[in-house]
mmCIF file of C-alpha atoms in Angstrom:
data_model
loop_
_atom_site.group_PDB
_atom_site.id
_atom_site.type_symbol
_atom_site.label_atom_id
_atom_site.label_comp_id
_atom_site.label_asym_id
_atom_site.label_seq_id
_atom_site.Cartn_x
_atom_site.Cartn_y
_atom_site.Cartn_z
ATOM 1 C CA UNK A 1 -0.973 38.012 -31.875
ATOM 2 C CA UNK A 2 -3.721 37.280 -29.725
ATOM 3 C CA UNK A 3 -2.204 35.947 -26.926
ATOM 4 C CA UNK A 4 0.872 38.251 -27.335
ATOM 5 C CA UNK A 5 -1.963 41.117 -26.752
ATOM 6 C CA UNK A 6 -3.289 39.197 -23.961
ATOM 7 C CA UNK A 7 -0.136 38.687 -22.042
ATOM 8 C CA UNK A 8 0.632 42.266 -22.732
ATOM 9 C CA UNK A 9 -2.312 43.595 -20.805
ATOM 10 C CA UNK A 10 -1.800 40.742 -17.697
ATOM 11 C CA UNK A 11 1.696 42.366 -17.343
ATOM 12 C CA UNK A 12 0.685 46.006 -17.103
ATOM 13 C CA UNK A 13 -1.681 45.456 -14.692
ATOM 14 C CA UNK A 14 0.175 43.439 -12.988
ATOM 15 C CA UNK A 15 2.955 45.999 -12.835
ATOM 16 C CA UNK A 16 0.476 48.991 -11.976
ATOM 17 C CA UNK A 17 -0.216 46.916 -8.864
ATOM 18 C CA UNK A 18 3.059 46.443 -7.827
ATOM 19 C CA UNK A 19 3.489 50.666 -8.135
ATOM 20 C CA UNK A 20 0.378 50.885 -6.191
ATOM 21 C CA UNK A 21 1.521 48.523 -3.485
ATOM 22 C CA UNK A 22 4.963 50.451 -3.039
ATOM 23 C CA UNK A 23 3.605 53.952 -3.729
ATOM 24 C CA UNK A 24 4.561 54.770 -0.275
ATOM 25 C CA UNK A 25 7.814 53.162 0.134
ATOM 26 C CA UNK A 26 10.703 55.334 0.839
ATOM 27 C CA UNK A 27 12.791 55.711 -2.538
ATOM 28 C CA UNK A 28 15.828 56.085 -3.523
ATOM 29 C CA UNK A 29 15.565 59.395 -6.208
ATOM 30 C CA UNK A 30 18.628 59.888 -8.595
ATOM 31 C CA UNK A 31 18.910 62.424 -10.882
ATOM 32 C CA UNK A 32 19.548 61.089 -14.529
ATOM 33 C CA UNK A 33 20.523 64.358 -16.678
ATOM 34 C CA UNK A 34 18.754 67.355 -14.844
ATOM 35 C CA UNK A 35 17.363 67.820 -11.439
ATOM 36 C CA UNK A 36 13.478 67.646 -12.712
ATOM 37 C CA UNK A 37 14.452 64.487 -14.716
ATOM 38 C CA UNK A 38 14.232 61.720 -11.668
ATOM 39 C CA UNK A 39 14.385 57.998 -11.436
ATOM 40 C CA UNK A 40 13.627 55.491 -8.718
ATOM 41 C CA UNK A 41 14.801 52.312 -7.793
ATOM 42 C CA UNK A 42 10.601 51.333 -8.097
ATOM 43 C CA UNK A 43 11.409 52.767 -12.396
ATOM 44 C CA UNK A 44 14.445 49.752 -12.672
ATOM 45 C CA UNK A 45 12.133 47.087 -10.440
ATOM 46 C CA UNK A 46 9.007 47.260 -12.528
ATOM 47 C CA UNK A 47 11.164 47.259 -15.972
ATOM 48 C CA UNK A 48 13.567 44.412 -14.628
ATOM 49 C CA UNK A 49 9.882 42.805 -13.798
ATOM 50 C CA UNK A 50 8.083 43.679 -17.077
ATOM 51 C CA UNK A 51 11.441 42.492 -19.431
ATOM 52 C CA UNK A 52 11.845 39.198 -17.266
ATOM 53 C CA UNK A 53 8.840 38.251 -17.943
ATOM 54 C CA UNK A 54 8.495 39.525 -21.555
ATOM 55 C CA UNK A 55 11.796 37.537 -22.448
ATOM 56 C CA UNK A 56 10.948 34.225 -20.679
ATOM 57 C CA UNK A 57 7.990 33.748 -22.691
ATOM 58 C CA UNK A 58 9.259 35.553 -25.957
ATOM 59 C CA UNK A 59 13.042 34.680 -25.912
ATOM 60 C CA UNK A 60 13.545 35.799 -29.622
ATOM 61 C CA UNK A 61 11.663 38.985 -28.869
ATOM 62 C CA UNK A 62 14.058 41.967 -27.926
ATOM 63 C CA UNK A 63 13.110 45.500 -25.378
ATOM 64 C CA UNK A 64 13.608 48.745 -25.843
ATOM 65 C CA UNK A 65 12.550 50.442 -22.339
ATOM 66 C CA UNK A 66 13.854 53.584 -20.532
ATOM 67 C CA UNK A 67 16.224 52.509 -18.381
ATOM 68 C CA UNK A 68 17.262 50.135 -20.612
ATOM 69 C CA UNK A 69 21.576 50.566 -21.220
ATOM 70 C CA UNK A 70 21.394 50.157 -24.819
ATOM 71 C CA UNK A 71 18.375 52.077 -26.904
ATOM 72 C CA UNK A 72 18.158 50.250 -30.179
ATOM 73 C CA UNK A 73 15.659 51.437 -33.616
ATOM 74 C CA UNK A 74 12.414 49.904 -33.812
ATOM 75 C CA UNK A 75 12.635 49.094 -37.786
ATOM 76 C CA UNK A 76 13.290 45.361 -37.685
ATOM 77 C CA UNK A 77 12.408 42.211 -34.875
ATOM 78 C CA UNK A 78 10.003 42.271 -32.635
ATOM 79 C CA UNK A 79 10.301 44.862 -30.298
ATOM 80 C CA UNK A 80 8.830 45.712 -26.606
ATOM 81 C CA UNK A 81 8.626 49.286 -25.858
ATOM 82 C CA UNK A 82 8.481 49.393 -22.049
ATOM 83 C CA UNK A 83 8.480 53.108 -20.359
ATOM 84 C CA UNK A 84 7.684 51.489 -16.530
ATOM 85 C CA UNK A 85 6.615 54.973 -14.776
ATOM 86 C CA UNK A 86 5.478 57.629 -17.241
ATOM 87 C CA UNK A 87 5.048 60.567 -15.126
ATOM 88 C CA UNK A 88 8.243 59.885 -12.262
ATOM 89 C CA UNK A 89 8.256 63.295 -11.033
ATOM 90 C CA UNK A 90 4.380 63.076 -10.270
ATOM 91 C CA UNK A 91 4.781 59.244 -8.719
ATOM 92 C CA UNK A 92 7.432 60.615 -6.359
ATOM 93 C CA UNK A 93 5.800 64.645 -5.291
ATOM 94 C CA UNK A 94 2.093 63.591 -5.944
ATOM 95 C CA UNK A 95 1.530 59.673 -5.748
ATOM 96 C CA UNK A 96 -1.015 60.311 -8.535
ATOM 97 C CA UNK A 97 -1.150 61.347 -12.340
ATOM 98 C CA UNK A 98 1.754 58.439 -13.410
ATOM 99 C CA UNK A 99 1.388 55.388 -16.213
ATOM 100 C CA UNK A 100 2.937 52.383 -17.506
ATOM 101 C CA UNK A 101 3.590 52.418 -20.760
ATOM 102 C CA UNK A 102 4.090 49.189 -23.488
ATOM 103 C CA UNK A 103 4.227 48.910 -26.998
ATOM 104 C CA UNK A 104 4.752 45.903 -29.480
ATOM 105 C CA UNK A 105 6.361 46.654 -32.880
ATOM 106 C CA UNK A 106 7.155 43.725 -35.261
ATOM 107 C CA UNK A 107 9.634 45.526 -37.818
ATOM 108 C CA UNK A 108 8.562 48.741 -37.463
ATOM 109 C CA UNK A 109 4.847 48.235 -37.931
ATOM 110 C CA UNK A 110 3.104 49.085 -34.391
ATOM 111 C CA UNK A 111 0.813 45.826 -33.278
ATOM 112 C CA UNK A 112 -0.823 47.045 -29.771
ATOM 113 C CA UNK A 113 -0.222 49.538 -27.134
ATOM 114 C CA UNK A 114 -1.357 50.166 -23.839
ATOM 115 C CA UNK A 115 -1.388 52.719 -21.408
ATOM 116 C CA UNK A 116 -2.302 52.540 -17.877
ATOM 117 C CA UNK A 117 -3.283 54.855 -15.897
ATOM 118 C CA UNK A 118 -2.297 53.728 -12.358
ATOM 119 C CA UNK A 119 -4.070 55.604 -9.554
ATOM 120 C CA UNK A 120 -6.934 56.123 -12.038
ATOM 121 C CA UNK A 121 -7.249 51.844 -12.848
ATOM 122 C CA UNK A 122 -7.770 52.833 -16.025
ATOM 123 C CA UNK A 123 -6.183 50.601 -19.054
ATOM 124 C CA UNK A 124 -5.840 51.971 -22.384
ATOM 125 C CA UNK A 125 -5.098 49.434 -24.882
ATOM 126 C CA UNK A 126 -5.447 47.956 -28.398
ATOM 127 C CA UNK A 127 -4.488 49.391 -32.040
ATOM 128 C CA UNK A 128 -3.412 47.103 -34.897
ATOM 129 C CA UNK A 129 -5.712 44.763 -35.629
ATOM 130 C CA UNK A 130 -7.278 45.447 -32.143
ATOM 131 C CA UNK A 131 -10.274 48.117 -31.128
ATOM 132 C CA UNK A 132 -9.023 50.199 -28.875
ATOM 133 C CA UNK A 133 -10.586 50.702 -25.396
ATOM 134 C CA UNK A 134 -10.751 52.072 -21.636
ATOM 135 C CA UNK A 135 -10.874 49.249 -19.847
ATOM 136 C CA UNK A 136 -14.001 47.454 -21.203
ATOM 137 C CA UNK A 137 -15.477 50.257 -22.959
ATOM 138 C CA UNK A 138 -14.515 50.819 -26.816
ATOM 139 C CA UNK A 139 -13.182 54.481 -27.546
ATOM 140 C CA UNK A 140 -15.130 55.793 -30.530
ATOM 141 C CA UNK A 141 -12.829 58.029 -33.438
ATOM 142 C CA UNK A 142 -12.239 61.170 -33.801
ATOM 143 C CA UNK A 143 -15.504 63.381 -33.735
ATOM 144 C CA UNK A 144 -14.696 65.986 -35.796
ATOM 145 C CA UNK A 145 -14.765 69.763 -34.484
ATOM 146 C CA UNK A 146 -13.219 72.775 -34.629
ATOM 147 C CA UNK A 147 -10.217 73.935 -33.038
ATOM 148 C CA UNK A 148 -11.874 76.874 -30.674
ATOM 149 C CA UNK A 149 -14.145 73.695 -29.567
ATOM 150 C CA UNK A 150 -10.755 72.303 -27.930
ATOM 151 C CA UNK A 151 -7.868 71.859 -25.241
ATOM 152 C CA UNK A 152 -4.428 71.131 -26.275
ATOM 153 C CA UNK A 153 -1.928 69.807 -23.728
ATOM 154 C CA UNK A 154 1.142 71.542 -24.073
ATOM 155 C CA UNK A 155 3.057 72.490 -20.970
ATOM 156 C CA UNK A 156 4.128 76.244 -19.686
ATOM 157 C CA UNK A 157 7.861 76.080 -21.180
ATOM 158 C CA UNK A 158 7.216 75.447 -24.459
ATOM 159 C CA UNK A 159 3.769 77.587 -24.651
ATOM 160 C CA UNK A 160 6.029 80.383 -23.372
ATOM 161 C CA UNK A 161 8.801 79.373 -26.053
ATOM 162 C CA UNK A 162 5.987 79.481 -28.815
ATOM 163 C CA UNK A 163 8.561 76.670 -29.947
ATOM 164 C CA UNK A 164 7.764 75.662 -33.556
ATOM 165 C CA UNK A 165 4.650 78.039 -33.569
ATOM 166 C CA UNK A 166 2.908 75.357 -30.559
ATOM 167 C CA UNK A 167 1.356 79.061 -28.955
ATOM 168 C CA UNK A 168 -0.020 79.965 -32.105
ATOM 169 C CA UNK A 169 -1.338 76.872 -32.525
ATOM 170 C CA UNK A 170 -2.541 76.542 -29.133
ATOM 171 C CA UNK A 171 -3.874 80.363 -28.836
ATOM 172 C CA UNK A 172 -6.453 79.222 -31.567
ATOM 173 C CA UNK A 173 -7.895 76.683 -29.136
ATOM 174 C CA UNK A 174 -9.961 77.248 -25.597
ATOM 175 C CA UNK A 175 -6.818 76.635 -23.819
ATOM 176 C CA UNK A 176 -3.783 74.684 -22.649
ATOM 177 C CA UNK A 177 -3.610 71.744 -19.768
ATOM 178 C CA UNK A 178 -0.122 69.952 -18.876
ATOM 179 C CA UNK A 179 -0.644 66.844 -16.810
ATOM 180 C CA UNK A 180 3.047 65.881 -16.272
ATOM 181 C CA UNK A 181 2.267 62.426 -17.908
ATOM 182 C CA UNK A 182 2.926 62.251 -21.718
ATOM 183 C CA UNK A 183 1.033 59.046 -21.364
ATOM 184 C CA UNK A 184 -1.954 60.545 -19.414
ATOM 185 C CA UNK A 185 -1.819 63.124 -21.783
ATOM 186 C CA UNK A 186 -2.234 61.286 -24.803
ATOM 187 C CA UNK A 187 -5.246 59.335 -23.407
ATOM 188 C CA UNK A 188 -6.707 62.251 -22.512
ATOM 189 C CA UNK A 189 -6.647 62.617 -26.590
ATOM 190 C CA UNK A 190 -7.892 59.614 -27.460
ATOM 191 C CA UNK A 191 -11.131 60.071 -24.775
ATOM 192 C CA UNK A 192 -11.308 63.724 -26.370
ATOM 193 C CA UNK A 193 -10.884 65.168 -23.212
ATOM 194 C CA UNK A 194 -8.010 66.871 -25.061
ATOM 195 C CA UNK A 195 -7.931 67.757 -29.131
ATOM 196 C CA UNK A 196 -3.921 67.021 -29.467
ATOM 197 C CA UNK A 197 -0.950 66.938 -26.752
ATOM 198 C CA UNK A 198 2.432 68.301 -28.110
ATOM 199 C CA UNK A 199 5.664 67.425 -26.056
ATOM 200 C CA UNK A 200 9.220 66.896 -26.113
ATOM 201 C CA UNK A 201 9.793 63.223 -25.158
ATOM 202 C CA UNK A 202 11.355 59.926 -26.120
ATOM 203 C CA UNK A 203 10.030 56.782 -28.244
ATOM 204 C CA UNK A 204 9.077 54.789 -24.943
ATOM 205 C CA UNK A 205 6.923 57.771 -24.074
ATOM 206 C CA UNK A 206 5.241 58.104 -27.291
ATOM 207 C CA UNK A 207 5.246 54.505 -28.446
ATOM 208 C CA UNK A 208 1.897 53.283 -27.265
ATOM 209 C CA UNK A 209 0.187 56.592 -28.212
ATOM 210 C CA UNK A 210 1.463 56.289 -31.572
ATOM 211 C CA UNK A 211 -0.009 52.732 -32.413
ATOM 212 C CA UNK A 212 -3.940 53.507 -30.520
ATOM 213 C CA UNK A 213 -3.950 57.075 -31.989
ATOM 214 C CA UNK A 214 -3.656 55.690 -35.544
ATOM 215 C CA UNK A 215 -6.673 53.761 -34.769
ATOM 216 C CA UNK A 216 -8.938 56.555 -33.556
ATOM 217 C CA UNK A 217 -8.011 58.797 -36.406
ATOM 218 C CA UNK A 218 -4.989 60.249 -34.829
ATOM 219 C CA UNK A 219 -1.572 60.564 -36.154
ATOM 220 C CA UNK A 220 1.625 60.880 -34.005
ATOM 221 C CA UNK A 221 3.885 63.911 -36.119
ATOM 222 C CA UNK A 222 7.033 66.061 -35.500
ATOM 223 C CA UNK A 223 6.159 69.520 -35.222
ATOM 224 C CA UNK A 224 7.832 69.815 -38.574
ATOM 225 C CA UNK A 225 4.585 67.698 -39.787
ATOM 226 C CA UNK A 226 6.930 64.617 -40.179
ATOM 227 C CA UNK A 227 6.902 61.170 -39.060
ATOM 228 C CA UNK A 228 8.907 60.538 -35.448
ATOM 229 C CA UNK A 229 12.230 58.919 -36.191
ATOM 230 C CA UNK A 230 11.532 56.929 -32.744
ATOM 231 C CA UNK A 231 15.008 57.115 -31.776
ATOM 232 C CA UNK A 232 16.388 60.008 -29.184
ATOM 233 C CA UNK A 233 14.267 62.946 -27.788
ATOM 234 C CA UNK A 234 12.129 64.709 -30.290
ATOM 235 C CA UNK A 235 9.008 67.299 -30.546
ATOM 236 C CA UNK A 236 5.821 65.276 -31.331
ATOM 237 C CA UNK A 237 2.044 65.756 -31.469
ATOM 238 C CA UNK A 238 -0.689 63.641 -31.484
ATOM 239 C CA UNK A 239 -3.186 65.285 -33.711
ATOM 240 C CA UNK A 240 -6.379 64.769 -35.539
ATOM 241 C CA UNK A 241 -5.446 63.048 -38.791
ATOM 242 C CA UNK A 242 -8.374 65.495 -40.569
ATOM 243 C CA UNK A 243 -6.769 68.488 -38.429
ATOM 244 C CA UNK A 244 -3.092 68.353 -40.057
ATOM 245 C CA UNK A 245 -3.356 70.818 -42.687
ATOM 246 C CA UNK A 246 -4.688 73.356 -40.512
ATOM 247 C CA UNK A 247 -2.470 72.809 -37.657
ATOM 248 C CA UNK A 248 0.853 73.116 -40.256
ATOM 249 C CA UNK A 249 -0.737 76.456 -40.715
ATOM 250 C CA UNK A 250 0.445 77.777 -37.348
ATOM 251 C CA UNK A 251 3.350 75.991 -36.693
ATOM 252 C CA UNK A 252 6.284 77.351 -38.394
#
């Protein structure tokens, strides 16, 4: 697992170089579903680049990415979560505030993630059987506080929404910030920058989050206070595993 961890972190960075090398190319932007949901032909190159090599060392291993065709479960194999530009929208308008995003799952059971931050050259990475850290520094867990002692991310639609109760929740807090980066987002929870993120996002988004929160004291949730089904869109937190029972309390 070591040198499956190892390789893992070579490729991201060697992917969030790439992005920074092209980050003023001119792009081709397609929308996929909805005018605010964008993809480049930079999101394809760095997944074709991240599975190529993935799959020439680790033929038996299989990928699950975003722009894959096919999006399969995670619950058996060894699976690759790619997402290769976490924050498109920001890459294209603001050439800042975007990630790369991988996860390894061997049936099911999350082994590492990483998150890079790629303007920032900051590496998240580790969970499993592996500390997690920011680049070379290790990320301490949880320090417990209250929740008037925190920011939540949530962004303006669904704060406005009060979907599931996320206002209430969030009105008990110092505030809300929305970064446009799930990924950003949820290391900005696991520095404790922010106390939880809530969004409405895909397993590739959440994937990595999921396996370095767990570590830290942090547990990845529906806002039904469920386990993600990591398959499809859903509404997920990243919490405080000692804050649970008194989040459930204000979401409905």
């Amino acid at each position: 697992m070591e040198d499956k961890y190892r390789f893992a972190k070579e490729i991201v960075l060697e992917a969030g170089a790439f992005l920074r090398q092209h980050l003023h190319d001119d792009l081709e932007i397609k929308e996929k579903g909805h005018f605010t949901d964008l993809v480049t032909q930079l999101d394809k190159a760095v997944q074709d680049h991240l599975t190529d090599r993935i799959l020439t060392r680790y033929p038996a291993d299989s990928i699950l990415g975003e722009e894959s065709p096919e999006h399969q479960p995670l619950g058996q194999g060894r699976v690759w979560v790619i997402d290769p530009i976490d924050g498109t929208t920001n890459f294209i308008v603001q050439q800042a505030d975007f990630a790369v995003l991988l996860a390894y799952f061997e049936n099911g059971l999350g082994r590492f993630g990483l998150i890079y931050d790629v303007i920032a050259d900051k590496l998240y990475h580790g969970g499993g059987d592996f500390p997690v850290y920011e680049n070379e520094r290790l990320l301490s867990p949880f320090q417990s506080k209250s929740l008037k002692e925190g920011l939540v991310g949530l962004n303006a639609g669904l704060y406005a929404q009060n979907y599931a109760g996320l206002a209430d929740f969030a009105d008990q807090t110092l505030g809300t910030r929305s970064i446009g980066s799930a990924g950003i987002s949820f290391s900005h929870v696991l520095t404790g920058r922010l106390l939880a993120q809530a969004s409405y996002i895909y397993p590739w988004d959440y994937a990595a989050a999921s396996i370095l929160g767990e570590k830290l004291g942090y547990t990845l949730m529906t806002t039904r206070g469920e386990k993600p089904a990591f398959y499809g869109r859903e509404y997920v937190m990243l919490v405080p595993t000692e804050k649970i029972r008194e989040i459930k309390g204000y979401l409905q």
